[in-house]
Amino acid sequence: MNEIWTVVHAERHALIDDLRQVPAERFATPSLCPGWDVHDVLAHLADDAKTTKLGFLARLAAARFDFDRYNAAAVARERAADPQATLDAFRAAASRTSSAPAPPATRLVEAFVHGEDIRRPLGLSRQYPAEHVAAALAHQLKTGVGMGGGKERARGLRLVATDVRFGSGGGAEVRGSALALLLAVSGRPVRPGELTGPGAAALLGDSGA
């Protein structure tokens, strides 16, 4: 878990650095996360960094165990009028190691997927550690869509990463970087040509690309 937190903290601080000079109006840019703009995703990340196990359980109960309601309340709570104030709150919590009661790999999923939810629409880019992206991808492939994963999206397909040793599943092959595979499995669109192979169309259709 210590290794995961080292990666997560590095990703949080890298995103903070990327967003420091982004004009306030650009935070209204729609993110890759359906229904949320960039500011919403940032507020979600700020909340996620502050979350404790007991706090999560109490707020989930207050949301009547509805994850969509829980997330909406979290965004409303953390989203300041000024995006830089939200960024400051995220910076203040970025080195914390508290978490909701979830598998450790979910911290990697949050860092990488939400990092791209923000960066890609803003035209920003980052080289993520491929082996840790592959760990996040492996988690998503074991987790159902209803729990935030992508198991069903990849059913009947073989996913093969081109930048790290990773292969999973059986069926029509889909090839691409571990990051592109992670995004598609997580229901995000990817750029044209990022995924190839006879199974790519099936996976991209499910990811909304």
PDB file of N, CA and C in Angstrom, residues 68-133:
ATOM      1  N   ASP A  68     -24.507   7.785  -6.701  1.00  0.00           N
ATOM      2  CA  ASP A  68     -24.644   9.011  -7.489  1.00  0.00           C
ATOM      3  C   ASP A  68     -24.985  10.193  -6.588  1.00  0.00           C
ATOM      4  N   ARG A  69     -25.889   9.971  -5.636  1.00  0.00           N
ATOM      5  CA  ARG A  69     -26.253  11.035  -4.697  1.00  0.00           C
ATOM      6  C   ARG A  69     -25.061  11.394  -3.804  1.00  0.00           C
ATOM      7  N   TYR A  70     -24.327  10.366  -3.390  1.00  0.00           N
ATOM      8  CA  TYR A  70     -23.137  10.594  -2.571  1.00  0.00           C
ATOM      9  C   TYR A  70     -22.128  11.461  -3.312  1.00  0.00           C
ATOM     10  N   ASN A  71     -21.849  11.117  -4.568  1.00  0.00           N
ATOM     11  CA  ASN A  71     -20.865  11.870  -5.345  1.00  0.00           C
ATOM     12  C   ASN A  71     -21.326  13.288  -5.634  1.00  0.00           C
ATOM     13  N   ALA A  72     -22.614  13.457  -5.912  1.00  0.00           N
ATOM     14  CA  ALA A  72     -23.139  14.798  -6.171  1.00  0.00           C
ATOM     15  C   ALA A  72     -22.991  15.686  -4.945  1.00  0.00           C
ATOM     16  N   ALA A  73     -23.278  15.132  -3.767  1.00  0.00           N
ATOM     17  CA  ALA A  73     -23.140  15.902  -2.527  1.00  0.00           C
ATOM     18  C   ALA A  73     -21.679  16.250  -2.265  1.00  0.00           C
ATOM     19  N   ALA A  74     -20.776  15.318  -2.582  1.00  0.00           N
ATOM     20  CA  ALA A  74     -19.347  15.557  -2.368  1.00  0.00           C
ATOM     21  C   ALA A  74     -18.855  16.685  -3.262  1.00  0.00           C
ATOM     22  N   VAL A  75     -19.259  16.670  -4.518  1.00  0.00           N
ATOM     23  CA  VAL A  75     -18.845  17.722  -5.450  1.00  0.00           C
ATOM     24  C   VAL A  75     -19.390  19.073  -4.990  1.00  0.00           C
ATOM     25  N   ALA A  76     -20.653  19.108  -4.596  1.00  0.00           N
ATOM     26  CA  ALA A  76     -21.251  20.362  -4.137  1.00  0.00           C
ATOM     27  C   ALA A  76     -20.531  20.890  -2.897  1.00  0.00           C
ATOM     28  N   ARG A  77     -20.098  19.997  -2.041  1.00  0.00           N
ATOM     29  CA  ARG A  77     -19.422  20.384  -0.800  1.00  0.00           C
ATOM     30  C   ARG A  77     -18.034  20.961  -1.077  1.00  0.00           C
ATOM     31  N   GLU A  78     -17.312  20.402  -2.039  1.00  0.00           N
ATOM     32  CA  GLU A  78     -15.930  20.790  -2.271  1.00  0.00           C
ATOM     33  C   GLU A  78     -15.747  21.820  -3.382  1.00  0.00           C
ATOM     34  N   ARG A  79     -16.749  21.998  -4.219  1.00  0.00           N
ATOM     35  CA  ARG A  79     -16.610  22.925  -5.349  1.00  0.00           C
ATOM     36  C   ARG A  79     -16.787  24.363  -4.869  1.00  0.00           C
ATOM     37  N   ALA A  80     -15.702  25.125  -4.840  1.00  0.00           N
ATOM     38  CA  ALA A  80     -15.748  26.528  -4.435  1.00  0.00           C
ATOM     39  C   ALA A  80     -16.167  27.395  -5.619  1.00  0.00           C
ATOM     40  N   ALA A  81     -16.534  28.640  -5.339  1.00  0.00           N
ATOM     41  CA  ALA A  81     -16.910  29.552  -6.413  1.00  0.00           C
ATOM     42  C   ALA A  81     -15.726  29.796  -7.349  1.00  0.00           C
ATOM     43  N   ASP A  82     -14.542  29.878  -6.789  1.00  0.00           N
ATOM     44  CA  ASP A  82     -13.315  30.098  -7.558  1.00  0.00           C
ATOM     45  C   ASP A  82     -12.586  28.765  -7.712  1.00  0.00           C
ATOM     46  N   PRO A  83     -12.346  28.306  -8.956  1.00  0.00           N
ATOM     47  CA  PRO A  83     -11.646  27.030  -9.142  1.00  0.00           C
ATOM     48  C   PRO A  83     -10.297  26.956  -8.430  1.00  0.00           C
ATOM     49  N   GLN A  84      -9.607  28.095  -8.316  1.00  0.00           N
ATOM     50  CA  GLN A  84      -8.321  28.068  -7.635  1.00  0.00           C
ATOM     51  C   GLN A  84      -8.478  27.750  -6.150  1.00  0.00           C
ATOM     52  N   ALA A  85      -9.604  28.130  -5.568  1.00  0.00           N
ATOM     53  CA  ALA A  85      -9.864  27.780  -4.168  1.00  0.00           C
ATOM     54  C   ALA A  85     -10.079  26.273  -4.041  1.00  0.00           C
ATOM     55  N   THR A  86     -10.763  25.679  -5.013  1.00  0.00           N
ATOM     56  CA  THR A  86     -10.922  24.221  -5.021  1.00  0.00           C
ATOM     57  C   THR A  86      -9.569  23.554  -5.187  1.00  0.00           C
ATOM     58  N   LEU A  87      -8.741  24.120  -6.053  1.00  0.00           N
ATOM     59  CA  LEU A  87      -7.394  23.575  -6.262  1.00  0.00           C
ATOM     60  C   LEU A  87      -6.562  23.691  -4.985  1.00  0.00           C
ATOM     61  N   ASP A  88      -6.710  24.798  -4.265  1.00  0.00           N
ATOM     62  CA  ASP A  88      -5.994  24.964  -2.996  1.00  0.00           C
ATOM     63  C   ASP A  88      -6.423  23.911  -1.981  1.00  0.00           C
ATOM     64  N   ALA A  89      -7.722  23.610  -1.950  1.00  0.00           N
ATOM     65  CA  ALA A  89      -8.220  22.581  -1.031  1.00  0.00           C
ATOM     66  C   ALA A  89      -7.668  21.209  -1.400  1.00  0.00           C
ATOM     67  N   PHE A  90      -7.580  20.945  -2.684  1.00  0.00           N
ATOM     68  CA  PHE A  90      -7.002  19.681  -3.146  1.00  0.00           C
ATOM     69  C   PHE A  90      -5.525  19.612  -2.766  1.00  0.00           C
ATOM     70  N   ARG A  91      -4.815  20.718  -2.941  1.00  0.00           N
ATOM     71  CA  ARG A  91      -3.386  20.764  -2.599  1.00  0.00           C
ATOM     72  C   ARG A  91      -3.195  20.495  -1.103  1.00  0.00           C
ATOM     73  N   ALA A  92      -4.049  21.064  -0.282  1.00  0.00           N
ATOM     74  CA  ALA A  92      -3.911  20.895   1.167  1.00  0.00           C
ATOM     75  C   ALA A  92      -4.105  19.446   1.596  1.00  0.00           C
ATOM     76  N   ALA A  93      -4.876  18.692   0.811  1.00  0.00           N
ATOM     77  CA  ALA A  93      -5.184  17.296   1.177  1.00  0.00           C
ATOM     78  C   ALA A  93      -4.383  16.284   0.366  1.00  0.00           C
ATOM     79  N   ALA A  94      -3.554  16.759  -0.552  1.00  0.00           N
ATOM     80  CA  ALA A  94      -2.944  15.876  -1.549  1.00  0.00           C
ATOM     81  C   ALA A  94      -2.023  14.813  -0.963  1.00  0.00           C
ATOM     82  N   SER A  95      -1.444  15.056   0.186  1.00  0.00           N
ATOM     83  CA  SER A  95      -0.499  14.098   0.771  1.00  0.00           C
ATOM     84  C   SER A  95      -1.134  13.192   1.821  1.00  0.00           C
ATOM     85  N   ARG A  96      -2.428  13.262   1.954  1.00  0.00           N
ATOM     86  CA  ARG A  96      -3.116  12.402   2.923  1.00  0.00           C
ATOM     87  C   ARG A  96      -3.124  10.952   2.451  1.00  0.00           C
ATOM     88  N   THR A  97      -3.286  10.041   3.399  1.00  0.00           N
ATOM     89  CA  THR A  97      -3.368   8.616   3.078  1.00  0.00           C
ATOM     90  C   THR A  97      -4.676   8.018   3.584  1.00  0.00           C
ATOM     91  N   SER A  98      -5.663   8.852   3.835  1.00  0.00           N
ATOM     92  CA  SER A  98      -6.983   8.332   4.223  1.00  0.00           C
ATOM     93  C   SER A  98      -7.735   7.916   2.978  1.00  0.00           C
ATOM     94  N   SER A  99      -8.721   7.044   3.149  1.00  0.00           N
ATOM     95  CA  SER A  99      -9.420   6.501   1.980  1.00  0.00           C
ATOM     96  C   SER A  99     -10.747   5.899   2.394  1.00  0.00           C
ATOM     97  N   ALA A 100     -11.650   5.831   1.442  1.00  0.00           N
ATOM     98  CA  ALA A 100     -12.877   5.053   1.638  1.00  0.00           C
ATOM     99  C   ALA A 100     -12.493   3.580   1.790  1.00  0.00           C
ATOM    100  N   PRO A 101     -13.353   2.758   2.388  1.00  0.00           N
ATOM    101  CA  PRO A 101     -13.052   1.323   2.518  1.00  0.00           C
ATOM    102  C   PRO A 101     -13.190   0.621   1.173  1.00  0.00           C
ATOM    103  N   ALA A 102     -12.116   0.643   0.401  1.00  0.00           N
ATOM    104  CA  ALA A 102     -12.116   0.080  -0.955  1.00  0.00           C
ATOM    105  C   ALA A 102     -10.757  -0.546  -1.216  1.00  0.00           C
ATOM    106  N   PRO A 103     -10.660  -1.447  -2.202  1.00  0.00           N
ATOM    107  CA  PRO A 103      -9.367  -2.044  -2.527  1.00  0.00           C
ATOM    108  C   PRO A 103      -8.330  -0.971  -2.849  1.00  0.00           C
ATOM    109  N   PRO A 104      -7.072  -1.173  -2.450  1.00  0.00           N
ATOM    110  CA  PRO A 104      -6.034  -0.167  -2.688  1.00  0.00           C
ATOM    111  C   PRO A 104      -5.915   0.267  -4.150  1.00  0.00           C
ATOM    112  N   ALA A 105      -6.139  -0.651  -5.081  1.00  0.00           N
ATOM    113  CA  ALA A 105      -5.995  -0.310  -6.499  1.00  0.00           C
ATOM    114  C   ALA A 105      -6.980   0.760  -6.948  1.00  0.00           C
ATOM    115  N   THR A 106      -8.064   0.952  -6.209  1.00  0.00           N
ATOM    116  CA  THR A 106      -9.006   2.005  -6.593  1.00  0.00           C
ATOM    117  C   THR A 106      -8.365   3.379  -6.513  1.00  0.00           C
ATOM    118  N   ARG A 107      -7.356   3.539  -5.666  1.00  0.00           N
ATOM    119  CA  ARG A 107      -6.657   4.825  -5.565  1.00  0.00           C
ATOM    120  C   ARG A 107      -5.923   5.112  -6.867  1.00  0.00           C
ATOM    121  N   LEU A 108      -5.376   4.071  -7.479  1.00  0.00           N
ATOM    122  CA  LEU A 108      -4.710   4.241  -8.766  1.00  0.00           C
ATOM    123  C   LEU A 108      -5.716   4.579  -9.855  1.00  0.00           C
ATOM    124  N   VAL A 109      -6.847   3.885  -9.857  1.00  0.00           N
ATOM    125  CA  VAL A 109      -7.892   4.166 -10.850  1.00  0.00           C
ATOM    126  C   VAL A 109      -8.317   5.625 -10.763  1.00  0.00           C
ATOM    127  N   GLU A 110      -8.581   6.106  -9.548  1.00  0.00           N
ATOM    128  CA  GLU A 110      -8.988   7.493  -9.360  1.00  0.00           C
ATOM    129  C   GLU A 110      -7.936   8.453  -9.914  1.00  0.00           C
ATOM    130  N   ALA A 111      -6.674   8.193  -9.591  1.00  0.00           N
ATOM    131  CA  ALA A 111      -5.607   9.110 -10.007  1.00  0.00           C
ATOM    132  C   ALA A 111      -5.454   9.155 -11.514  1.00  0.00           C
ATOM    133  N   PHE A 112      -5.443   7.992 -12.146  1.00  0.00           N
ATOM    134  CA  PHE A 112      -5.174   7.954 -13.588  1.00  0.00           C
ATOM    135  C   PHE A 112      -6.395   8.347 -14.413  1.00  0.00           C
ATOM    136  N   VAL A 113      -7.548   7.759 -14.117  1.00  0.00           N
ATOM    137  CA  VAL A 113      -8.736   8.025 -14.932  1.00  0.00           C
ATOM    138  C   VAL A 113      -9.198   9.467 -14.753  1.00  0.00           C
ATOM    139  N   HIS A 114      -9.293   9.922 -13.513  1.00  0.00           N
ATOM    140  CA  HIS A 114      -9.727  11.302 -13.312  1.00  0.00           C
ATOM    141  C   HIS A 114      -8.666  12.303 -13.764  1.00  0.00           C
ATOM    142  N   GLY A 115      -7.394  11.898 -13.691  1.00  0.00           N
ATOM    143  CA  GLY A 115      -6.364  12.760 -14.248  1.00  0.00           C
ATOM    144  C   GLY A 115      -6.590  13.009 -15.729  1.00  0.00           C
ATOM    145  N   GLU A 116      -6.934  11.947 -16.460  1.00  0.00           N
ATOM    146  CA  GLU A 116      -7.224  12.096 -17.892  1.00  0.00           C
ATOM    147  C   GLU A 116      -8.583  12.733 -18.148  1.00  0.00           C
ATOM    148  N   ASP A 117      -9.545  12.515 -17.248  1.00  0.00           N
ATOM    149  CA  ASP A 117     -10.836  13.206 -17.365  1.00  0.00           C
ATOM    150  C   ASP A 117     -10.623  14.712 -17.466  1.00  0.00           C
ATOM    151  N   ILE A 118      -9.626  15.192 -16.741  1.00  0.00           N
ATOM    152  CA  ILE A 118      -9.317  16.619 -16.714  1.00  0.00           C
ATOM    153  C   ILE A 118      -8.345  17.015 -17.828  1.00  0.00           C
ATOM    154  N   ARG A 119      -7.260  16.271 -17.966  1.00  0.00           N
ATOM    155  CA  ARG A 119      -6.187  16.696 -18.864  1.00  0.00           C
ATOM    156  C   ARG A 119      -6.590  16.676 -20.342  1.00  0.00           C
ATOM    157  N   ARG A 120      -7.202  15.613 -20.773  1.00  0.00           N
ATOM    158  CA  ARG A 120      -7.474  15.494 -22.212  1.00  0.00           C
ATOM    159  C   ARG A 120      -8.359  16.623 -22.745  1.00  0.00           C
ATOM    160  N   PRO A 121      -9.457  16.973 -22.082  1.00  0.00           N
ATOM    161  CA  PRO A 121     -10.260  18.083 -22.604  1.00  0.00           C
ATOM    162  C   PRO A 121      -9.532  19.424 -22.578  1.00  0.00           C
ATOM    163  N   LEU A 122      -8.551  19.561 -21.670  1.00  0.00           N
ATOM    164  CA  LEU A 122      -7.801  20.813 -21.583  1.00  0.00           C
ATOM    165  C   LEU A 122      -6.573  20.828 -22.481  1.00  0.00           C
ATOM    166  N   GLY A 123      -6.319  19.724 -23.198  1.00  0.00           N
ATOM    167  CA  GLY A 123      -5.160  19.660 -24.073  1.00  0.00           C
ATOM    168  C   GLY A 123      -3.855  19.449 -23.335  1.00  0.00           C
ATOM    169  N   LEU A 124      -3.926  18.896 -22.122  1.00  0.00           N
ATOM    170  CA  LEU A 124      -2.734  18.614 -21.325  1.00  0.00           C
ATOM    171  C   LEU A 124      -2.384  17.136 -21.463  1.00  0.00           C
ATOM    172  N   SER A 125      -1.135  16.794 -21.213  1.00  0.00           N
ATOM    173  CA  SER A 125      -0.733  15.393 -21.314  1.00  0.00           C
ATOM    174  C   SER A 125       0.232  15.044 -20.192  1.00  0.00           C
ATOM    175  N   ARG A 126       0.323  13.745 -19.887  1.00  0.00           N
ATOM    176  CA  ARG A 126       1.240  13.258 -18.861  1.00  0.00           C
ATOM    177  C   ARG A 126       1.643  11.826 -19.188  1.00  0.00           C
ATOM    178  N   GLN A 127       2.883  11.497 -18.894  1.00  0.00           N
ATOM    179  CA  GLN A 127       3.364  10.135 -18.992  1.00  0.00           C
ATOM    180  C   GLN A 127       3.153   9.455 -17.641  1.00  0.00           C
ATOM    181  N   TYR A 128       2.215   8.554 -17.582  1.00  0.00           N
ATOM    182  CA  TYR A 128       1.930   7.836 -16.341  1.00  0.00           C
ATOM    183  C   TYR A 128       2.810   6.589 -16.237  1.00  0.00           C
ATOM    184  N   PRO A 129       3.081   6.105 -15.024  1.00  0.00           N
ATOM    185  CA  PRO A 129       3.869   4.877 -14.867  1.00  0.00           C
ATOM    186  C   PRO A 129       3.081   3.666 -15.358  1.00  0.00           C
ATOM    187  N   ALA A 130       3.523   3.088 -16.475  1.00  0.00           N
ATOM    188  CA  ALA A 130       2.726   2.065 -17.157  1.00  0.00           C
ATOM    189  C   ALA A 130       2.411   0.861 -16.287  1.00  0.00           C
ATOM    190  N   GLU A 131       3.364   0.438 -15.450  1.00  0.00           N
ATOM    191  CA  GLU A 131       3.109  -0.745 -14.629  1.00  0.00           C
ATOM    192  C   GLU A 131       1.997  -0.506 -13.612  1.00  0.00           C
ATOM    193  N   HIS A 132       1.890   0.717 -13.124  1.00  0.00           N
ATOM    194  CA  HIS A 132       0.824   1.037 -12.176  1.00  0.00           C
ATOM    195  C   HIS A 132      -0.507   1.262 -12.902  1.00  0.00           C
ATOM    196  N   VAL A 133      -0.443   1.790 -14.112  1.00  0.00           N
ATOM    197  CA  VAL A 133      -1.660   1.883 -14.930  1.00  0.00           C
ATOM    198  C   VAL A 133      -2.191   0.477 -15.203  1.00  0.00           C
TER     199      VAL A 133
END
